[in-house]
CSV table of C-alpha atoms in Angstrom, one decimal:
chain,number,residue,atom,x,y,z
A,1,MET,CA,16.7,15.8,-31.0
A,2,PRO,CA,15.0,13.4,-33.5
A,3,SER,CA,12.1,14.6,-35.5
A,4,SER,CA,8.8,13.6,-33.7
A,5,ASP,CA,6.3,15.1,-36.0
A,6,PRO,CA,3.9,12.3,-37.2
A,7,LEU,CA,2.7,14.6,-40.0
A,8,SER,CA,6.2,14.6,-41.5
A,9,LYS,CA,6.3,10.8,-41.3
A,10,THR,CA,3.0,10.5,-43.1
A,11,VAL,CA,4.0,12.4,-46.2
A,12,GLU,CA,7.5,10.9,-46.3
A,13,GLY,CA,5.9,7.5,-46.9
A,14,ALA,CA,7.0,5.9,-43.6
A,15,SER,CA,4.6,4.2,-41.3
A,16,ALA,CA,2.3,6.6,-39.4
A,17,PRO,CA,-0.7,6.4,-37.1
A,18,SER,CA,-3.9,5.7,-38.9
A,19,LEU,CA,-5.4,9.0,-37.6
A,20,TYR,CA,-3.4,10.8,-40.2
A,21,SER,CA,-4.3,8.6,-43.1
A,22,ILE,CA,-8.0,7.7,-42.7
A,23,ALA,CA,-10.2,9.6,-45.0
A,24,PRO,CA,-13.7,10.7,-43.7
A,25,VAL,CA,-16.6,8.5,-44.7
A,26,ILE,CA,-19.4,10.5,-46.2
A,27,SER,CA,-22.9,9.1,-46.0
A,28,LYS,CA,-25.5,9.4,-48.7
A,29,ASP,CA,-27.0,12.4,-47.0
A,30,GLY,CA,-23.7,14.2,-46.9
A,31,ASN,CA,-22.9,13.7,-43.2
A,32,VAL,CA,-19.4,12.7,-42.1
A,33,GLU,CA,-19.5,9.4,-40.3
A,34,ALA,CA,-15.8,8.8,-39.5
A,35,SER,CA,-14.2,10.8,-36.6
A,36,GLU,CA,-10.7,10.9,-38.2
A,37,THR,CA,-9.8,12.7,-41.3
A,38,LYS,CA,-7.0,12.5,-43.9
A,39,VAL,CA,-4.4,15.3,-43.6
A,40,THR,CA,-1.5,15.3,-46.0
A,41,PHE,CA,1.0,18.0,-47.0
A,42,PHE,CA,3.0,18.8,-50.1
A,43,PRO,CA,5.7,19.6,-49.7
A,44,PRO,CA,6.0,17.6,-46.5
A,45,LEU,CA,6.0,19.6,-43.3
A,46,HIS,CA,9.7,18.9,-42.6
A,47,ALA,CA,10.6,20.1,-46.1
A,48,ALA,CA,8.4,23.2,-45.7
A,49,ARG,CA,10.1,24.1,-42.4
A,50,CYS,CA,13.6,23.6,-44.0
A,51,ALA,CA,12.6,25.8,-46.9
A,52,TRP,CA,11.4,28.5,-44.5
A,53,ILE,CA,14.7,28.4,-42.7
A,54,LEU,CA,16.8,28.4,-45.8
A,55,SER,CA,14.9,31.3,-47.4
A,56,ILE,CA,15.7,33.4,-44.3
A,57,LEU,CA,19.3,32.3,-44.1
A,58,ARG,CA,19.8,33.3,-47.7
A,59,ARG,CA,18.0,36.5,-47.5
A,60,GLU,CA,19.9,37.5,-44.4
A,61,ARG,CA,23.2,36.2,-45.8
A,62,VAL,CA,24.0,34.3,-42.6
A,63,THR,CA,27.5,32.8,-42.3
A,64,SER,CA,27.3,30.9,-39.0
A,65,VAL,CA,24.5,28.8,-37.6
A,66,LEU,CA,23.8,26.9,-34.4
A,67,ASP,CA,21.1,24.2,-34.6
A,68,ILE,CA,19.6,23.5,-31.1
A,69,GLY,CA,18.3,20.0,-31.0
A,70,CYS,CA,20.0,19.1,-34.3
A,71,GLY,CA,19.0,15.4,-34.1
A,72,GLU,CA,20.4,13.3,-36.9
A,73,GLY,CA,21.5,16.3,-38.8
A,74,ALA,CA,18.9,16.8,-41.5
A,75,LEU,CA,19.3,20.6,-41.5
A,76,LEU,CA,23.1,20.7,-40.9
A,77,ARG,CA,23.7,18.2,-43.7
A,78,CYS,CA,21.8,20.5,-46.0
A,79,LEU,CA,23.8,23.5,-44.8
A,80,CYS,CA,27.1,21.6,-45.5
A,81,ASN,CA,26.4,21.9,-49.2
A,82,PRO,CA,28.9,24.4,-50.7
A,83,ALA,CA,28.0,27.5,-52.6
A,84,ALA,CA,27.8,27.0,-56.3
A,85,PHE,CA,30.2,29.9,-57.1
A,86,LEU,CA,31.9,33.0,-55.8
A,87,LEU,CA,32.0,36.6,-57.1
A,88,ARG,CA,35.0,38.9,-57.1
A,89,GLY,CA,34.5,41.8,-54.6
A,90,GLU,CA,32.5,39.7,-52.2
A,91,PRO,CA,33.9,39.7,-48.7
A,92,ALA,CA,35.3,36.4,-47.6
A,93,VAL,CA,33.4,34.6,-44.9
A,94,ASP,CA,35.2,33.3,-41.8
A,95,GLY,CA,32.2,32.7,-39.4
A,96,SER,CA,34.1,34.5,-36.6
A,97,ALA,CA,32.1,35.8,-33.7
A,98,ASP,CA,33.0,39.4,-34.4
A,99,ALA,CA,32.3,39.2,-38.2
A,100,ALA,CA,29.9,41.9,-39.3
A,101,PRO,CA,26.7,40.8,-41.2
A,102,ARG,CA,27.3,40.8,-45.0
A,103,PRO,CA,25.6,43.7,-46.7
A,104,ALA,CA,22.8,43.1,-49.1
A,105,LEU,CA,23.9,42.5,-52.7
A,106,SER,CA,22.8,44.3,-55.8
A,107,PRO,CA,21.1,42.1,-58.4
A,108,GLN,CA,24.3,42.3,-60.6
A,109,ALA,CA,26.7,41.5,-57.8
A,110,SER,CA,24.6,38.5,-56.7
A,111,GLY,CA,25.0,36.9,-60.1
A,112,ARG,CA,21.5,37.6,-61.2
A,113,ALA,CA,20.0,39.5,-64.1
A,114,ALA,CA,18.4,42.8,-63.1
A,115,GLY,CA,14.9,42.4,-61.9
A,116,VAL,CA,15.0,38.7,-61.1
A,117,GLY,CA,15.6,39.0,-57.4
A,118,ASP,CA,16.7,35.4,-56.8
A,119,PRO,CA,18.4,35.1,-53.4
A,120,PRO,CA,22.2,34.6,-53.4
A,121,ASP,CA,23.9,31.3,-52.4
A,122,LEU,CA,24.5,30.6,-48.8
A,123,HIS,CA,28.2,31.1,-47.8
A,124,VAL,CA,28.3,29.4,-44.4
A,125,ALA,CA,31.7,29.2,-42.7
A,126,ARG,CA,30.7,27.8,-39.3
A,127,LEU,CA,28.1,25.3,-38.2
A,128,ALA,CA,27.4,23.9,-34.7
A,129,GLY,CA,24.9,21.4,-33.5
A,130,LEU,CA,23.7,20.6,-30.0
A,131,ASP,CA,21.6,17.6,-28.8
A,132,VAL,CA,20.9,15.5,-25.8
A,133,SER,CA,20.8,12.2,-27.7
A,134,ALA,CA,24.2,10.6,-28.3
A,135,PRO,CA,22.9,8.1,-30.9
A,136,ASP,CA,21.4,11.0,-32.9
A,137,LEU,CA,24.7,12.9,-32.7
A,138,ALA,CA,26.6,9.9,-34.0
A,139,ALA,CA,24.3,9.9,-37.0
A,140,CYS,CA,24.7,13.6,-37.4
A,141,ALA,CA,28.5,13.3,-37.3
A,142,ASP,CA,28.3,10.9,-40.2
A,143,ALA,CA,25.9,13.0,-42.1
A,144,THR,CA,28.0,16.2,-41.9
A,145,ALA,CA,31.5,14.5,-42.4
A,146,PRO,CA,33.6,15.5,-45.4
A,147,ARG,CA,33.3,12.9,-48.2
A,148,ALA,CA,36.3,11.2,-49.8
A,149,ALA,CA,37.3,12.7,-53.2
A,150,SER,CA,36.2,9.5,-54.9
A,151,CYS,CA,32.7,9.9,-53.4
A,152,LYS,CA,32.1,13.5,-54.1
A,153,LEU,CA,29.4,14.6,-56.4
A,154,GLY,CA,28.5,18.1,-57.6
A,155,LEU,CA,30.6,21.2,-57.6
A,156,PRO,CA,33.9,21.8,-55.8
A,157,ARG,CA,33.9,23.6,-52.5
A,158,TRP,CA,35.1,27.1,-52.8
A,159,GLU,CA,35.1,28.1,-49.1
A,160,PRO,CA,36.2,26.3,-46.0
A,161,LEU,CA,33.6,25.1,-43.5
A,162,GLU,CA,33.9,24.0,-39.8
A,163,VAL,CA,31.3,21.8,-38.2
A,164,THR,CA,31.2,21.1,-34.5
A,165,LEU,CA,28.8,18.8,-32.7
A,166,TRP,CA,28.1,19.0,-29.0
A,167,HIS,CA,26.3,16.7,-26.5
A,168,GLY,CA,24.4,18.4,-23.7
A,169,SER,CA,21.4,20.5,-22.6
A,170,LEU,CA,20.5,23.9,-24.0
A,171,ALA,CA,20.1,25.2,-20.5
A,172,VAL,CA,23.9,25.0,-20.1
A,173,TYR,CA,26.0,27.9,-21.3
A,174,ASN,CA,28.7,27.1,-23.9
A,175,ALA,CA,31.2,29.9,-24.6
A,176,GLU,CA,31.8,28.3,-28.1
A,177,PHE,CA,28.4,29.4,-29.2
A,178,ALA,CA,29.1,33.0,-28.3
A,179,GLY,CA,28.4,35.3,-31.1
A,180,VAL,CA,26.9,32.8,-33.5
A,181,GLU,CA,24.9,34.8,-36.1
A,182,CYS,CA,21.8,32.7,-36.2
A,183,ILE,CA,20.3,30.0,-33.9
A,184,VAL,CA,17.8,27.6,-35.3
A,185,SER,CA,15.4,25.5,-33.1
A,186,THR,CA,12.9,23.4,-35.1
A,187,GLU,CA,10.3,21.2,-33.4
A,188,VAL,CA,12.3,21.2,-30.1
A,189,ILE,CA,10.7,23.6,-27.7
A,190,GLU,CA,7.6,21.6,-27.2
A,191,HIS,CA,9.7,18.7,-25.8
A,192,LEU,CA,11.2,20.7,-23.0
A,193,PRO,CA,10.3,20.2,-19.4
A,194,PRO,CA,9.5,23.4,-17.4
A,195,ALA,CA,13.0,23.6,-15.9
A,196,VAL,CA,14.6,23.7,-19.3
A,197,LEU,CA,12.0,25.7,-21.0
A,198,SER,CA,12.5,28.5,-18.5
A,199,SER,CA,16.2,28.7,-19.6
A,200,PHE,CA,15.4,28.7,-23.4
A,201,ALA,CA,15.0,32.4,-24.0
A,202,PRO,CA,17.4,33.6,-21.3
A,203,THR,CA,20.2,31.4,-22.6
A,204,LEU,CA,19.7,31.6,-26.4
A,205,LEU,CA,18.6,35.3,-26.5
A,206,GLY,CA,20.1,36.6,-23.3
A,207,LEU,CA,23.5,35.0,-23.3
A,208,TYR,CA,24.4,34.1,-26.9
A,209,ARG,CA,22.7,37.2,-28.3
A,210,PRO,CA,22.4,36.0,-31.9
A,211,ARG,CA,21.4,38.4,-34.6
A,212,LEU,CA,18.6,36.0,-35.5
A,213,LEU,CA,16.7,33.1,-33.8
A,214,LEU,CA,14.4,30.9,-36.0
A,215,LEU,CA,11.9,28.9,-34.0
A,216,THR,CA,9.2,26.3,-35.1
A,217,THR,CA,6.7,24.4,-33.0
A,218,PRO,CA,3.3,22.6,-33.7
A,219,ASN,CA,0.1,24.6,-33.7
A,220,PHE,CA,-2.2,23.0,-31.1
A,221,THR,CA,-5.2,24.8,-32.6
A,222,PHE,CA,-4.6,22.9,-35.8
A,223,ASN,CA,-5.0,19.6,-34.1
A,224,ALA,CA,-8.8,19.8,-34.3
A,225,ARG,CA,-8.3,19.2,-38.0
A,226,PHE,CA,-7.6,15.5,-37.4
A,227,SER,CA,-11.0,14.8,-35.9
A,228,ALA,CA,-14.7,15.6,-36.5
A,229,PRO,CA,-16.1,18.5,-34.4
A,230,GLY,CA,-17.4,17.3,-31.0
A,231,THR,CA,-15.5,14.0,-31.0
A,232,ALA,CA,-15.4,12.6,-27.5
A,233,ASP,CA,-12.0,10.9,-28.0
A,234,PRO,CA,-10.0,13.1,-30.4
A,235,ALA,CA,-7.1,11.6,-32.3
A,236,GLY,CA,-3.7,12.1,-30.7
A,237,HIS,CA,-1.9,11.6,-27.3
A,238,PRO,CA,-3.3,12.9,-24.0
A,239,ASP,CA,-1.1,15.5,-22.3
A,240,PRO,CA,1.6,13.3,-20.6
A,241,THR,CA,2.1,15.9,-17.9
A,242,ARG,CA,-1.6,15.9,-16.9
A,243,ARG,CA,-1.4,19.6,-16.6
A,244,THR,CA,-4.2,20.0,-19.2
A,245,ALA,CA,-6.9,18.0,-20.8
A,246,ARG,CA,-5.4,18.6,-24.3
A,247,VAL,CA,-4.5,15.9,-26.8
A,248,PHE,CA,-1.1,16.4,-28.4
A,249,ARG,CA,0.5,15.1,-31.7
A,250,HIS,CA,3.3,13.2,-30.0
A,251,HIS,CA,3.6,11.3,-26.7
A,252,ASP,CA,6.7,13.2,-25.7
A,253,HIS,CA,5.4,16.7,-26.1
A,254,GLN,CA,5.3,18.5,-22.8
A,255,PHE,CA,3.0,21.1,-24.2
A,256,GLU,CA,1.5,22.5,-27.5
A,257,TRP,CA,0.7,26.1,-27.8
A,258,THR,CA,-2.3,27.7,-29.5
A,259,VAL,CA,-1.6,30.5,-32.0
A,260,ALA,CA,-2.4,33.1,-29.3
A,261,GLU,CA,-0.2,31.4,-26.6
A,262,PHE,CA,2.7,31.1,-29.0
A,263,ALA,CA,2.5,34.7,-30.0
A,264,ALA,CA,2.3,35.8,-26.4
A,265,TRP,CA,5.3,33.8,-25.4
A,266,CYS,CA,7.3,35.1,-28.4
A,267,ARG,CA,6.4,38.7,-27.6
A,268,GLY,CA,7.4,38.3,-24.0
A,269,ALA,CA,10.7,36.7,-24.8
A,270,ALA,CA,11.4,39.4,-27.5
A,271,ASP,CA,10.6,42.3,-25.1
A,272,ALA,CA,12.6,40.8,-22.3
A,273,TRP,CA,15.8,40.4,-24.3
A,274,GLY,CA,15.8,43.2,-26.8
A,275,TYR,CA,14.4,41.5,-29.9
A,276,GLU,CA,11.8,42.1,-32.5
A,277,VAL,CA,9.7,39.1,-33.5
A,278,ASP,CA,7.6,38.1,-36.5
A,279,VAL,CA,5.2,35.2,-35.9
A,280,ASP,CA,3.7,33.2,-38.8
A,281,GLY,CA,2.7,29.7,-39.9
A,282,ILE,CA,3.4,27.1,-42.5
A,283,GLY,CA,1.8,23.9,-43.6
A,284,VAL,CA,-1.6,23.9,-45.4
A,285,PRO,CA,-3.3,20.5,-45.9
A,286,MET,CA,-3.8,19.3,-49.5
A,287,GLU,CA,-7.4,18.3,-48.6
A,288,ASP,CA,-10.2,20.8,-47.7
A,289,ASP,CA,-11.7,20.3,-44.3
A,290,PRO,CA,-15.1,18.7,-44.6
A,291,TRP,CA,-16.3,21.0,-41.8
A,292,LYS,CA,-14.9,24.2,-43.4
A,293,ARG,CA,-12.7,25.0,-40.4
A,294,ASP,CA,-9.5,25.7,-42.3
A,295,GLY,CA,-9.6,29.5,-41.7
A,296,GLU,CA,-10.1,29.2,-37.9
A,297,LEU,CA,-7.6,26.4,-37.3
A,298,GLY,CA,-4.7,28.0,-39.1
A,299,LYS,CA,-1.6,26.2,-40.3
A,300,ALA,CA,0.1,23.1,-39.0
A,301,THR,CA,3.4,24.6,-37.8
A,302,GLN,CA,4.0,27.9,-36.1
A,303,VAL,CA,7.2,29.8,-36.9
A,304,ALA,CA,8.9,32.8,-35.4
A,305,LEU,CA,11.7,35.0,-36.6
A,306,PHE,CA,13.5,36.9,-33.7
A,307,ARG,CA,15.7,39.8,-34.8
A,308,ARG,CA,18.1,41.5,-32.4
A,309,LYS,CA,17.4,45.3,-32.1
A,310,GLU,CA,20.9,46.2,-31.3
A,311,PRO,CA,23.2,46.3,-34.3
A,312,ARG,CA,26.4,45.8,-32.2
A,313,PRO,CA,28.1,42.4,-32.4
A,314,PHE,CA,28.0,39.9,-29.5
A,315,GLN,CA,29.9,40.8,-26.2
A,316,GLU,CA,30.8,38.1,-23.7
A,317,PRO,CA,28.6,38.4,-20.7
A,318,ALA,CA,30.4,39.6,-17.6
A,319,THR,CA,28.8,37.0,-15.3
A,320,LEU,CA,26.3,34.1,-15.6
A,321,THR,CA,23.3,33.8,-13.4
A,322,ALA,CA,23.9,31.6,-10.4
A,323,GLU,CA,21.6,28.9,-11.8
A,324,ASN,CA,23.2,28.8,-15.2
A,325,ALA,CA,26.7,28.9,-13.8
A,326,GLN,CA,25.8,25.9,-11.6
A,327,ARG,CA,24.4,24.0,-14.6
A,328,THR,CA,27.5,24.8,-16.6
A,329,GLU,CA,29.8,23.5,-13.9
A,330,GLN,CA,27.8,20.3,-13.4
A,331,GLY,CA,26.9,19.4,-17.0
A,332,ALA,CA,29.3,21.2,-19.4
A,333,HIS,CA,28.8,20.3,-23.1
A,334,ARG,CA,30.9,17.6,-24.5
A,335,LEU,CA,32.5,18.0,-27.9
A,336,ILE,CA,31.6,15.0,-30.0
A,337,THR,CA,33.4,15.8,-33.2
A,338,THR,CA,34.9,18.6,-35.3
A,339,HIS,CA,34.7,18.4,-39.1
A,340,ARG,CA,36.7,20.7,-41.4
A,341,HIS,CA,35.7,20.9,-45.0
A,342,VAL,CA,38.6,22.2,-47.0
A,343,ALA,CA,38.3,24.5,-49.9
A,344,HIS,CA,39.5,23.6,-53.4
A,345,PRO,CA,43.2,24.5,-53.7
A,346,GLN,CA,42.6,26.7,-56.8
A,347,THR,CA,40.0,28.8,-55.0
A,348,HIS,CA,40.7,32.5,-55.4
A,349,SER,CA,43.4,31.7,-58.0
A,350,PRO,CA,42.0,32.1,-61.5
A,351,GLN,CA,44.1,31.2,-64.4
A,352,ALA,CA,44.9,33.7,-67.2
A,353,ILE,CA,41.8,34.6,-69.2
A,354,ALA,CA,43.3,33.2,-72.4
A,355,ASN,CA,43.7,29.8,-70.8
A,356,ILE,CA,40.1,29.8,-69.7
A,357,GLN,CA,38.9,30.8,-73.2
A,358,VAL,CA,40.8,27.8,-74.6
A,359,LEU,CA,39.2,25.4,-72.1
A,360,ILE,CA,35.7,26.8,-72.9
A,361,SER,CA,36.3,26.4,-76.6
A,362,ASP,CA,37.6,22.8,-76.3
A,363,TYR,CA,34.7,21.8,-74.0
A,364,MET,CA,32.1,23.3,-76.4
A,365,GLU,CA,33.7,21.8,-79.5
A,366,SER,CA,33.7,18.3,-77.9
A,367,TYR,CA,29.9,18.1,-78.4
A,368,TYR,CA,28.2,21.2,-79.8
A,369,PHE,CA,24.5,22.0,-79.6
A,370,ASP,CA,22.6,24.1,-82.1
A,371,ASP,CA,21.8,26.7,-79.5
A,372,GLY,CA,25.2,26.4,-77.7
A,373,TYR,CA,25.6,26.0,-74.0
A,374,SER,CA,24.2,27.8,-70.9
A,375,VAL,CA,26.6,29.4,-68.5
A,376,TRP,CA,25.6,26.8,-66.0
A,377,ASP,CA,26.5,24.0,-68.4
A,378,LEU,CA,30.0,25.4,-68.7
A,379,TRP,CA,30.3,26.1,-65.0
A,380,THR,CA,29.5,22.5,-64.0
A,381,ALA,CA,32.6,21.3,-65.9
A,382,ASP,CA,35.2,21.2,-63.1
A,383,VAL,CA,38.0,22.0,-65.4
A,384,ILE,CA,36.4,25.3,-66.3
A,385,SER,CA,35.1,26.3,-62.8
A,386,THR,CA,38.4,25.5,-61.1
A,387,ALA,CA,40.4,27.4,-63.8
A,388,CYS,CA,38.2,30.4,-62.9
A,389,GLY,CA,39.2,30.0,-59.2
A,390,GLY,CA,35.5,29.6,-58.3
A,391,TYR,CA,34.6,33.0,-59.6
A,392,LEU,CA,31.6,32.9,-61.9
A,393,ASP,CA,32.2,36.5,-63.1
A,394,VAL,CA,35.6,35.4,-64.3
A,395,LEU,CA,33.9,32.9,-66.6
A,396,ILE,CA,31.5,35.7,-67.8
A,397,GLU,CA,34.5,38.0,-68.5
A,398,ALA,CA,36.4,35.4,-70.4
A,399,ILE,CA,33.3,34.8,-72.7
A,400,GLU,CA,32.6,38.5,-73.2
A,401,ILE,CA,36.0,39.5,-74.3
A,402,SER,CA,36.6,36.5,-76.5
A,403,SER,CA,36.6,37.0,-80.3
A,404,ASP,CA,35.3,33.4,-80.8
A,405,LEU,CA,32.5,33.3,-78.2
A,406,CYS,CA,29.2,35.1,-78.0
A,407,LEU,CA,27.2,35.6,-74.8
A,408,GLU,CA,23.5,36.0,-75.1
A,409,ARG,CA,22.2,37.9,-72.0
A,410,LEU,CA,18.6,36.8,-71.5
A,411,THR,CA,16.3,39.4,-69.8
A,412,GLY,CA,14.7,38.4,-66.6
A,413,VAL,CA,16.6,35.2,-66.0
A,414,PRO,CA,19.6,34.3,-63.8
A,415,MET,CA,23.0,34.8,-65.2
A,416,THR,CA,23.6,31.0,-65.1
A,417,GLU,CA,20.9,30.6,-67.7
A,418,TRP,CA,22.5,33.0,-70.3
A,419,ARG,CA,23.5,31.3,-73.5
A,420,VAL,CA,27.0,30.9,-74.9
A,421,ARG,CA,27.9,29.9,-78.4
A,422,PHE,CA,30.6,30.3,-81.0
A,423,GLY,CA,30.5,33.4,-83.0
A,424,GLY,CA,30.0,33.9,-86.8
A,425,ASN,CA,31.1,31.2,-89.1
A,426,ARG,CA,32.5,29.1,-86.3
A,427,HIS,CA,29.1,28.5,-84.9
A,428,ARG,CA,27.7,27.3,-88.3
A,429,GLU,CA,30.8,25.1,-88.8
A,430,ALA,CA,30.5,23.6,-85.3
A,431,VAL,CA,26.8,22.8,-85.9
A,432,GLU,CA,27.4,21.2,-89.2
A,433,ALA,CA,30.4,19.2,-87.8
A,434,GLN,CA,28.3,17.9,-85.0
A,435,ARG,CA,25.4,16.9,-87.4
A,436,ARG,CA,27.9,15.0,-89.6
A,437,LYS,CA,29.3,13.3,-86.5
A,438,ARG,CA,25.8,12.2,-85.4
A,439,THR,CA,25.0,11.0,-88.9
A,440,TRP,CA,28.2,9.0,-89.1
A,441,GLU,CA,27.6,7.4,-85.7
A,442,THR,CA,24.1,6.3,-86.6
A,443,GLU,CA,25.3,4.7,-89.8
A,444,GLN,CA,28.1,2.6,-88.2
A,445,PRO,CA,27.6,-1.2,-87.4
A,446,GLU,CA,26.9,-2.1,-83.9
A,447,GLY,CA,30.5,-2.8,-83.1
A,448,PRO,CA,32.3,-6.0,-81.8
A,449,LEU,CA,29.1,-8.1,-82.0
A,450,SER,CA,28.7,-7.4,-85.7
A,451,ALA,CA,32.4,-8.0,-86.4
A,452,SER,CA,32.2,-11.3,-84.5
A,453,SER,CA,29.2,-12.4,-86.5
A,454,THR,CA,31.0,-11.6,-89.8
A,455,GLN,CA,34.0,-13.7,-88.7
A,456,ASP,CA,31.7,-16.6,-87.8
A,457,ASP,CA,29.9,-16.4,-91.2
A,458,SER,CA,33.3,-16.5,-93.1
A,459,LYS,CA,34.3,-19.6,-91.2
A,460,GLN,CA,31.1,-21.3,-92.1
A,461,GLY,CA,31.6,-20.5,-95.8
């Protein structure tokens, strides 16, 4: 389902309704004369929602994700990015339905200096997207497709990834989604008509039984932020269903919940299907409210994290409800595409330590800095990272046991920021050699142009 949040469009720089970009007019006596106020966000709301999702996926070390209402694939495309590195001793990820959750890592095993606490990389093996819009799925298919080798930027892929995209309704059961570790639904639930909304929790929580469900939706209470108090015609779109007198953010919204309504729905769904739920909000405007209502109106987006109480993995339901079985028979999901991102052929196959040490020395000697290189500088050289088989700790080991290299472990920073330089006299020699090289380069003529000019001058003489 495409993004329909005008707030996101405002901060992204695209055209947006004036109600989100008109600043209040303040009269000389300090009264607000305009009924519409400026509301902007940094980071943009869509980016804040994505950051909230990614932080949880990293913290929970999720390996398989289903995006309900994936739209054009903004989130899935982000999740297709490969992990920067592997660590020996880490369990391989396969995204299978019966795979146990990966245990939490110690700071050392996660490739971080003790005390830093940075989250580990995501190691996603299986992604799936579902949407009712065929054009959006076509765009999503392009966004998540593997790129040709000539078009690739960044680091190699160290782990395989499968992406499947499906066309159909979330009210229909799909056995391919069984046992997915995390389901994500961002800015989708408010678009659902009553018949589909009634199937949301029973299908996602009751049938698929993910370990986690991440849900976001607009905060109706926050909508008052866009207009002056007591405005007869508040900014927005009247409830298209005519069930309420509320004014919504988007013409296609079937409802928008207040903070209390959203919390009540989440608690009811969690209790019914054996989940715990944490409800929160994201999105604070950059501007202060002229009427000092920020505290009572809350944040722009409501978020909920559902966590299954039972530790056991998913089990296929014995039977579907009659209603869901009928829907499944009449409107089964249609597979749009399957993408398979292939891991680099040298993954898990590091070369001999001596060979890696030679590659590091040659790379550093080609252009040497006074303070050496960071571990990350070396890792981003494909010739080195692939020689290490994708294992960052192999690189660290090769540096530590080398007689020519020195590793400076910096306290309180990620391992990737530790410094590497030549040891003893070789460091001083490399620094001096690089300085002489720079001096020589600056003293040389400008090249072919100067040579051509000299030839022309000789002819004229």
